[in-house]
Amino acid sequence: MADIIVLDDVIDAGVLIKRILERKGHGVTVFTEEEEALTHIGKAKPDMAILDIKLKKMTGVEVLEEIKKRSPATRVIMLTGYPTLETARESVRLGACEYCVKPIDKDELERKVAEALENA
């Protein structure tokens, strides 16, 4: 299955996503620090990154831009508890393939991850 990273400033949110996706057979690594996640992406080139929009030092959109520079093939799904059309458009323009709204719906997350990986 896929190698996936999750970047969320709230560790519990990342752990929840990890549990959901590991049940589907994916390998999931959770990060709360942007720099650590970006370093990992540069080395490991994961299949997918799931990014929260609101992070500690950068925005999820800024991290998305960096991911696409370091690992262009990595598929990206954006997460937010504060959805706006502007953020969604910017994310898609920069290469995100999906956009999920918190609180996480397990079935929706599983479906969007599967679809994004199929269309890789």
Backbone as a printed PyTorch tensor [residue, N CA C, xyz], in Angstrom:
tensor([[[  0.8410,  -1.1890,   0.0000],
         [  0.0000,   0.0000,   0.0000],
         [  0.8870,   1.2540,   0.0000]],

        [[  0.2940,   2.3890,   0.2700],
         [  0.9900,   3.6640,   0.1120],
         [  1.7830,   4.0810,   1.3490]],

        [[  2.8390,   4.8620,   1.0980],
         [  3.6180,   5.5110,   2.1430],
         [  3.0510,   6.9290,   2.2680]],

        [[  2.4770,   7.2390,   3.4310],
         [  1.7620,   8.4980,   3.6310],
         [  2.3390,   9.2420,   4.8320]],

        [[  2.4700,  10.5710,   4.6960],
         [  2.8020,  11.3810,   5.8630],
         [  1.6040,  12.2710,   6.1890]],

        [[  1.4500,  12.5600,   7.4770],
         [  0.4170,  13.4660,   7.9530],
         [  1.1160,  14.5810,   8.7100]],

        [[  0.7780,  15.8270,   8.3680],
         [  1.3280,  16.9820,   9.0740],
         [  0.1730,  17.7830,   9.6530]],

        [[  0.0910,  17.7860,  10.9770],
         [ -0.9600,  18.5230,  11.6830],
         [ -0.3480,  19.0480,  12.9710]],

        [[ -0.6370,  20.2870,  13.3260],
         [ -0.0570,  20.8480,  14.5510],
         [ -0.6430,  20.2070,  15.8060]],

        [[ -1.7600,  19.5080,  15.6740],
         [ -2.3780,  18.8000,  16.8040],
         [ -2.0770,  17.3070,  16.6420]],

        [[ -1.2340,  16.7690,  17.5320],
         [ -0.8010,  15.3770,  17.4000],
         [ -1.9740,  14.4080,  17.3810]],

        [[ -3.0100,  14.6570,  18.1900],
         [ -4.1560,  13.7440,  18.2360],
         [ -4.8570,  13.6370,  16.8840]],

        [[ -4.9340,  14.7360,  16.1530],
         [ -5.5610,  14.7060,  14.8220],
         [ -4.7420,  13.8330,  13.8770]],

        [[ -3.4200,  13.9740,  13.9420],
         [ -2.5550,  13.1480,  13.1030],
         [ -2.6450,  11.6750,  13.4540]],

        [[ -2.7120,  11.3800,  14.7490],
         [ -2.8070,   9.9830,  15.1980],
         [ -4.1370,   9.3680,  14.7500]],

        [[ -5.2100,  10.1300,  14.7950],
         [ -6.5100,   9.6380,  14.3270],
         [ -6.4310,   9.2490,  12.8460]],

        [[ -5.8630,  10.1210,  12.0290],
         [ -5.7250,   9.8310,  10.5980],
         [ -4.8360,   8.6080,  10.3960]],

        [[ -3.7620,   8.5140,  11.1560],
         [ -2.8510,   7.3610,  11.0790],
         [ -3.6090,   6.0660,  11.3520]],

        [[ -4.4230,   6.0440,  12.4080],
         [ -5.1900,   4.8320,  12.7470],
         [ -6.1430,   4.4410,  11.6200]],

        [[ -6.8430,   5.4310,  11.0810],
         [ -7.8060,   5.1670,  10.0060],
         [ -7.0960,   4.5620,   8.7960]],

        [[ -5.9870,   5.1630,   8.3940],
         [ -5.3170,   4.7270,   7.1680],
         [ -4.4930,   3.4580,   7.3520]],

        [[ -3.9580,   3.2290,   8.5500],
         [ -3.2270,   1.9790,   8.7860],
         [ -4.1550,   0.7750,   8.7230]],

        [[ -5.4050,   0.9600,   9.0940],
         [ -6.3870,  -0.1350,   8.9800],
         [ -6.6020,  -0.5340,   7.5250]],

        [[ -6.3250,   0.3910,   6.6150],
         [ -6.4350,   0.1200,   5.1780],
         [ -5.1220,  -0.4040,   4.6020]],

        [[ -4.1180,  -0.5840,   5.4640],
         [ -2.8620,  -1.1730,   5.0250],
         [ -1.7720,  -0.1840,   4.6440]],

        [[ -2.0100,   1.1060,   4.8010],
         [ -1.0090,   2.1160,   4.4520],
         [  0.0110,   2.2790,   5.5700]],

        [[  1.2100,   2.6830,   5.2070],
         [  2.2210,   3.0640,   6.1840],
         [  2.0970,   4.5630,   6.4090]],

        [[  1.9280,   4.9870,   7.6560],
         [  1.6630,   6.3960,   7.9410],
         [  2.6500,   6.9160,   8.9870]],

        [[  3.2650,   8.0620,   8.6920],
         [  4.1480,   8.7450,   9.6210],
         [  3.5230,  10.0960,   9.9340]],

        [[  3.4240,  10.4310,  11.2310],
         [  2.7880,  11.6810,  11.6570],
         [  3.8470,  12.6870,  12.0940]],

        [[  3.6690,  13.9240,  11.6520],
         [  4.5490,  15.0290,  12.0390],
         [  3.7120,  16.1710,  12.5950]],

        [[  4.3090,  16.9210,  13.5520],
         [  3.6800,  18.1530,  14.0280],
         [  4.5300,  19.3650,  13.6750]],

        [[  5.7550,  19.1360,  13.2200],
         [  6.6830,  20.2200,  12.8720],
         [  6.9060,  20.2430,  11.3620]],

        [[  6.7240,  21.4010,  10.7670],
         [  6.8540,  21.5360,   9.3170],
         [  8.2350,  21.1400,   8.8070]],

        [[  9.3020,  21.6120,   9.4920],
         [ 10.6650,  21.3360,   9.0310],
         [ 10.9600,  19.8420,   9.0070]],

        [[ 10.5210,  19.1320,  10.0380],
         [ 10.7510,  17.6840,  10.0970],
         [ 10.0240,  16.9820,   8.9510]],

        [[  8.7980,  17.3820,   8.7030],
         [  8.0180,  16.7710,   7.6180],
         [  8.6870,  17.0220,   6.2730]],

        [[  9.1350,  18.2550,   6.0410],
         [  9.7590,  18.5880,   4.7570],
         [ 11.0870,  17.8650,   4.5670]],

        [[ 11.8560,  17.7200,   5.6300],
         [ 13.1110,  16.9650,   5.5450],
         [ 12.8150,  15.5210,   5.1740]],

        [[ 11.8230,  14.9280,   5.8290],
         [ 11.4210,  13.5470,   5.5470],
         [ 10.9760,  13.4000,   4.0900]],

        [[ 10.1700,  14.3350,   3.6220],
         [  9.6610,  14.2750,   2.2440],
         [ 10.8060,  14.3340,   1.2410]],

        [[ 11.7790,  15.1990,   1.5060],
         [ 12.9240,  15.3090,   0.6090],
         [ 13.7000,  14.0130,   0.4810]],

        [[ 13.7760,  13.2320,   1.5620],
         [ 14.5210,  11.9730,   1.5690],
         [ 13.6650,  10.7970,   1.1080]],

        [[ 12.4490,  10.6870,   1.6690],
         [ 11.6350,   9.4820,   1.4780],
         [ 10.7200,   9.5300,   0.2600]],

        [[ 10.3950,  10.7310,  -0.2420],
         [  9.4780,  10.8880,  -1.3780],
         [  8.2140,  10.0340,  -1.1990]],

        [[  7.4100,  10.3230,  -0.1530],
         [  6.2160,   9.5060,   0.1060],
         [  5.1990,   9.6060,  -1.0330]],

        [[  4.3140,   8.6240,  -1.0800],
         [  3.2690,   8.6140,  -2.1060],
         [  2.2690,   9.7480,  -1.8840]],

        [[  2.0270,  10.0630,  -0.6040],
         [  0.9970,  11.0510,  -0.2840],
         [  1.3540,  11.8210,   0.9740]],

        [[  0.9010,  13.0850,   0.9990],
         [  0.9960,  13.9120,   2.2030],
         [ -0.3920,  14.4540,   2.5040]],

        [[ -0.7820,  14.3960,   3.7650],
         [ -2.0470,  14.9660,   4.2110],
         [ -1.6810,  16.1180,   5.1330]],

        [[ -2.0530,  17.3390,   4.7250],
         [ -1.5990,  18.5510,   5.4110],
         [ -2.7500,  19.3350,   5.9950]],

        [[ -2.5960,  19.7330,   7.2480],
         [ -3.5330,  20.6800,   7.8370],
         [ -3.1930,  22.0600,   7.2750]],

        [[ -4.1880,  22.8930,   7.0790],
         [ -3.9450,  24.2520,   6.5610],
         [ -3.3210,  25.1300,   7.6470]],

        [[ -3.8060,  24.9890,   8.8910],
         [ -3.2990,  25.8120,  10.0000],
         [ -2.2090,  25.0320,  10.7190]],

        [[ -0.9780,  25.5220,  10.5990],
         [  0.1570,  24.8800,  11.2430],
         [  0.8370,  25.8760,  12.1760]],

        [[  2.0090,  25.5180,  12.7060],
         [  2.6800,  26.3660,  13.6880],
         [  3.4330,  27.5350,  13.0520]],

        [[  4.3280,  27.2360,  12.1160],
         [  5.2220,  28.2670,  11.5640],
         [  4.8840,  28.6440,  10.1310]],

        [[  4.3100,  27.7200,   9.3980],
         [  3.9570,  27.9380,   7.9980],
         [  2.4730,  27.6180,   7.8400]],

        [[  1.9170,  27.9570,   6.6920],
         [  0.5660,  27.4820,   6.4000],
         [  0.6970,  26.1630,   5.6410]],

        [[ -0.3710,  25.4110,   5.6270],
         [ -0.3760,  24.1810,   4.8440],
         [ -0.1310,  24.4480,   3.3710]],

        [[ -0.6090,  25.5860,   2.8940],
         [ -0.4100,  25.9520,   1.4880],
         [  1.0770,  26.1900,   1.2030]],

        [[  1.7840,  26.8300,   2.1330],
         [  3.2320,  27.0300,   1.9760],
         [  3.9750,  25.6970,   1.9890]],

        [[  3.5510,  24.7790,   2.8600],
         [  4.1630,  23.4480,   2.9160],
         [  3.8840,  22.7090,   1.6070]],

        [[  2.6810,  22.8300,   1.0910],
         [  2.3220,  22.2080,  -0.1900],
         [  3.2810,  22.6720,  -1.2940]],

        [[  3.5420,  23.9650,  -1.3500],
         [  4.4760,  24.5010,  -2.3530],
         [  5.8490,  23.8600,  -2.2210]],

        [[  6.3320,  23.7310,  -0.9850],
         [  7.6460,  23.1250,  -0.7490],
         [  7.6570,  21.6470,  -1.1270]],

        [[  6.5830,  20.9390,  -0.8060],
         [  6.5050,  19.5080,  -1.1500],
         [  6.6210,  19.3370,  -2.6570]],

        [[  5.9110,  20.1600,  -3.4080],
         [  5.9140,  20.0250,  -4.8610],
         [  7.2960,  20.3250,  -5.4490]],

        [[  8.1050,  21.1240,  -4.7550],
         [  9.4860,  21.3720,  -5.1990],
         [ 10.3750,  20.1670,  -4.8950]],

        [[ 10.1660,  19.5620,  -3.7280],
         [ 11.0590,  18.4860,  -3.2640],
         [ 10.6520,  17.1110,  -3.7740]],

        [[  9.3630,  16.9120,  -3.9610],
         [  8.8570,  15.5960,  -4.3770],
         [  7.5960,  15.7920,  -5.2240]],

        [[  7.7740,  16.1930,  -6.4950],
         [  6.6260,  16.5370,  -7.3380],
         [  5.5750,  15.4280,  -7.4840]],

        [[  5.9840,  14.1740,  -7.3550],
         [  5.0270,  13.0710,  -7.5410],
         [  4.1740,  12.8000,  -6.3070]],

        [[  4.5300,  13.3780,  -5.1610],
         [  3.7620,  13.1560,  -3.9390],
         [  2.3750,  13.7830,  -4.0840]],

        [[  1.3460,  12.9720,  -3.8830],
         [ -0.0310,  13.4500,  -3.9300],
         [ -0.3220,  14.1540,  -2.6100]],

        [[ -1.1220,  15.2240,  -2.6340],
         [ -1.3800,  15.9960,  -1.4150],
         [ -2.8780,  16.1960,  -1.2170]],

        [[ -3.3190,  15.9280,   0.0120],
         [ -4.6870,  16.2230,   0.4350],
         [ -4.5890,  17.2720,   1.5410]],

        [[ -5.3500,  18.3320,   1.4060],
         [ -5.3670,  19.4080,   2.4000],
         [ -6.5100,  19.1700,   3.3840]],

        [[ -6.2790,  19.5160,   4.6520],
         [ -7.2910,  19.4040,   5.7040],
         [ -7.5110,  20.7690,   6.3290]],

        [[ -8.7460,  21.0770,   6.6560],
         [ -8.9780,  22.3180,   7.3810],
         [-10.2490,  22.2600,   8.1990]],

        [[-10.2070,  22.9370,   9.3170],
         [-11.4070,  23.1370,  10.1200],
         [-12.0800,  24.4450,   9.7560]],

        [[-11.4150,  25.2160,   8.8890],
         [-11.9110,  26.5440,   8.5010],
         [-11.9050,  26.6680,   6.9820]],

        [[-12.8290,  25.9800,   6.3130],
         [-12.7970,  25.9770,   4.8510],
         [-13.1700,  27.3300,   4.2470]],

        [[-12.3770,  27.7410,   3.2690],
         [-12.7220,  28.9280,   2.4860],
         [-12.4890,  28.5810,   1.0230]],

        [[-13.2500,  29.1910,   0.1660],
         [-13.1040,  28.9680,  -1.2610],
         [-11.7140,  29.3930,  -1.7270]],

        [[-11.2310,  30.4920,  -1.1840],
         [ -9.9110,  31.0130,  -1.5700],
         [ -8.8070,  30.0010,  -1.2640]],

        [[ -8.8380,  29.4230,  -0.0780],
         [ -7.8190,  28.4420,   0.3020],
         [ -7.9270,  27.1920,  -0.5540]],

        [[ -9.1360,  26.7500,  -0.8060],
         [ -9.3390,  25.5630,  -1.6410],
         [ -8.7840,  25.7990,  -3.0430]],

        [[ -9.0980,  26.9380,  -3.6230],
         [ -8.6050,  27.2490,  -4.9770],
         [ -7.0850,  27.3220,  -5.0150]],

        [[ -6.5030,  27.9950,  -4.0350],
         [ -5.0470,  28.1310,  -3.9800],
         [ -4.3840,  26.7670,  -3.8320]],

        [[ -4.9510,  25.9030,  -2.9930],
         [ -4.4000,  24.5620,  -2.7840],
         [ -4.4090,  23.7560,  -4.0830]],

        [[ -5.5260,  23.7900,  -4.7750],
         [ -5.6480,  23.0400,  -6.0310],
         [ -4.6980,  23.6260,  -7.0830]],

        [[ -4.6120,  24.9440,  -7.1400],
         [ -3.7160,  25.5970,  -8.1060],
         [ -2.2670,  25.1570,  -7.8880]],

        [[ -1.8850,  24.9650,  -6.6340],
         [ -0.5120,  24.5830,  -6.3070],
         [ -0.2710,  23.0770,  -6.3720]],

        [[ -1.3020,  22.3020,  -6.6730],
         [ -1.0850,  20.8770,  -6.8900],
         [ -1.7530,  19.9260,  -5.9250]],

        [[ -2.5540,  20.4260,  -4.9920],
         [ -3.2860,  19.4960,  -4.1110],
         [ -4.3360,  18.7690,  -4.9400]],

        [[ -4.5490,  17.5050,  -4.6420],
         [ -5.5290,  16.7460,  -5.4180],
         [ -6.8760,  16.6690,  -4.7010]],

        [[ -6.9020,  16.9650,  -3.4220],
         [ -8.1480,  16.8800,  -2.6620],
         [ -8.1150,  17.8520,  -1.5030]],

        [[ -9.2880,  18.0180,  -0.8990],
         [ -9.4870,  18.9850,   0.1760],
         [-10.5250,  18.3730,   1.1110]],

        [[-10.2010,  18.1770,   2.3800],
         [-11.1330,  17.6000,   3.3570],
         [-11.3840,  18.5970,   4.4820]],

        [[-12.6030,  18.5970,   4.9790],
         [-12.9810,  19.4920,   6.0690],
         [-13.0160,  18.6970,   7.3710]],

        [[-12.4400,  19.2840,   8.4360],
         [-12.5110,  18.6870,   9.7710],
         [-13.8590,  19.0300,  10.3940]],

        [[-14.4060,  18.2520,  11.2850],
         [-13.8180,  17.0100,  11.7840],
         [-13.7820,  15.9420,  10.6880]],

        [[-12.7820,  15.0970,  10.7660],
         [-12.5450,  14.0830,   9.7530],
         [-13.6800,  13.0760,   9.7370]],

        [[-14.2090,  12.8390,   8.5510],
         [-15.1720,  11.7620,   8.3370],
         [-14.3670,  10.5700,   7.8180]],

        [[-14.3820,   9.4760,   8.5710],
         [-13.5650,   8.3030,   8.2450],
         [-13.7970,   7.8160,   6.8220]],

        [[-15.0510,   7.6440,   6.4330],
         [-15.3650,   7.1250,   5.0980],
         [-14.9130,   8.0870,   4.0030]],

        [[-15.1320,   9.3870,   4.2380],
         [-14.7150,  10.3850,   3.2450],
         [-13.1950,  10.3710,   3.0870]],

        [[-12.4660,  10.3150,   4.2030],
         [-11.0070,  10.2950,   4.1510],
         [-10.5250,   9.0610,   3.3910]],

        [[-11.0450,   7.9000,   3.7330],
         [-10.6360,   6.6640,   3.0590],
         [-10.9060,   6.7530,   1.5580]],

        [[-12.0720,   7.2800,   1.1870],
         [-12.4470,   7.3970,  -0.2340],
         [-11.5170,   8.3600,  -0.9690]],

        [[-11.2690,   9.5250,  -0.3640],
         [-10.4230,  10.5270,  -1.0370],
         [ -8.9820,  10.0500,  -1.1680]],

        [[ -8.4690,   9.3570,  -0.1650],
         [ -7.1110,   8.8040,  -0.2460],
         [ -7.0490,   7.7640,  -1.3620]],

        [[ -8.0120,   6.8580,  -1.4070],
         [ -8.0320,   5.8250,  -2.4370],
         [ -8.1140,   6.4420,  -3.8340]],

        [[ -8.9800,   7.4270,  -4.0040],
         [ -9.1230,   8.0730,  -5.3140],
         [ -7.8490,   8.7990,  -5.7170]],

        [[ -7.2410,   9.5160,  -4.7880],
         [ -6.0140,  10.2550,  -5.1000],
         [ -4.8790,   9.3050,  -5.4870]],

        [[ -4.7920,   8.1730,  -4.8180],
         [ -3.7340,   7.2130,  -5.1350],
         [ -4.0040,   6.5250,  -6.4690]],

        [[ -5.2590,   6.2600,  -6.7890],
         [ -5.6080,   5.6460,  -8.0760],
         [ -5.2530,   6.5650,  -9.2350]],

        [[ -5.4210,   7.8680,  -9.0320],
         [ -5.1970,   8.8370, -10.0940],
         [ -3.7610,   9.3480, -10.1490]],

        [[ -2.8760,   8.6970,  -9.3920],
         [ -1.4720,   9.1450,  -9.3590],
         [ -0.7780,   8.8880, -10.6820]]])
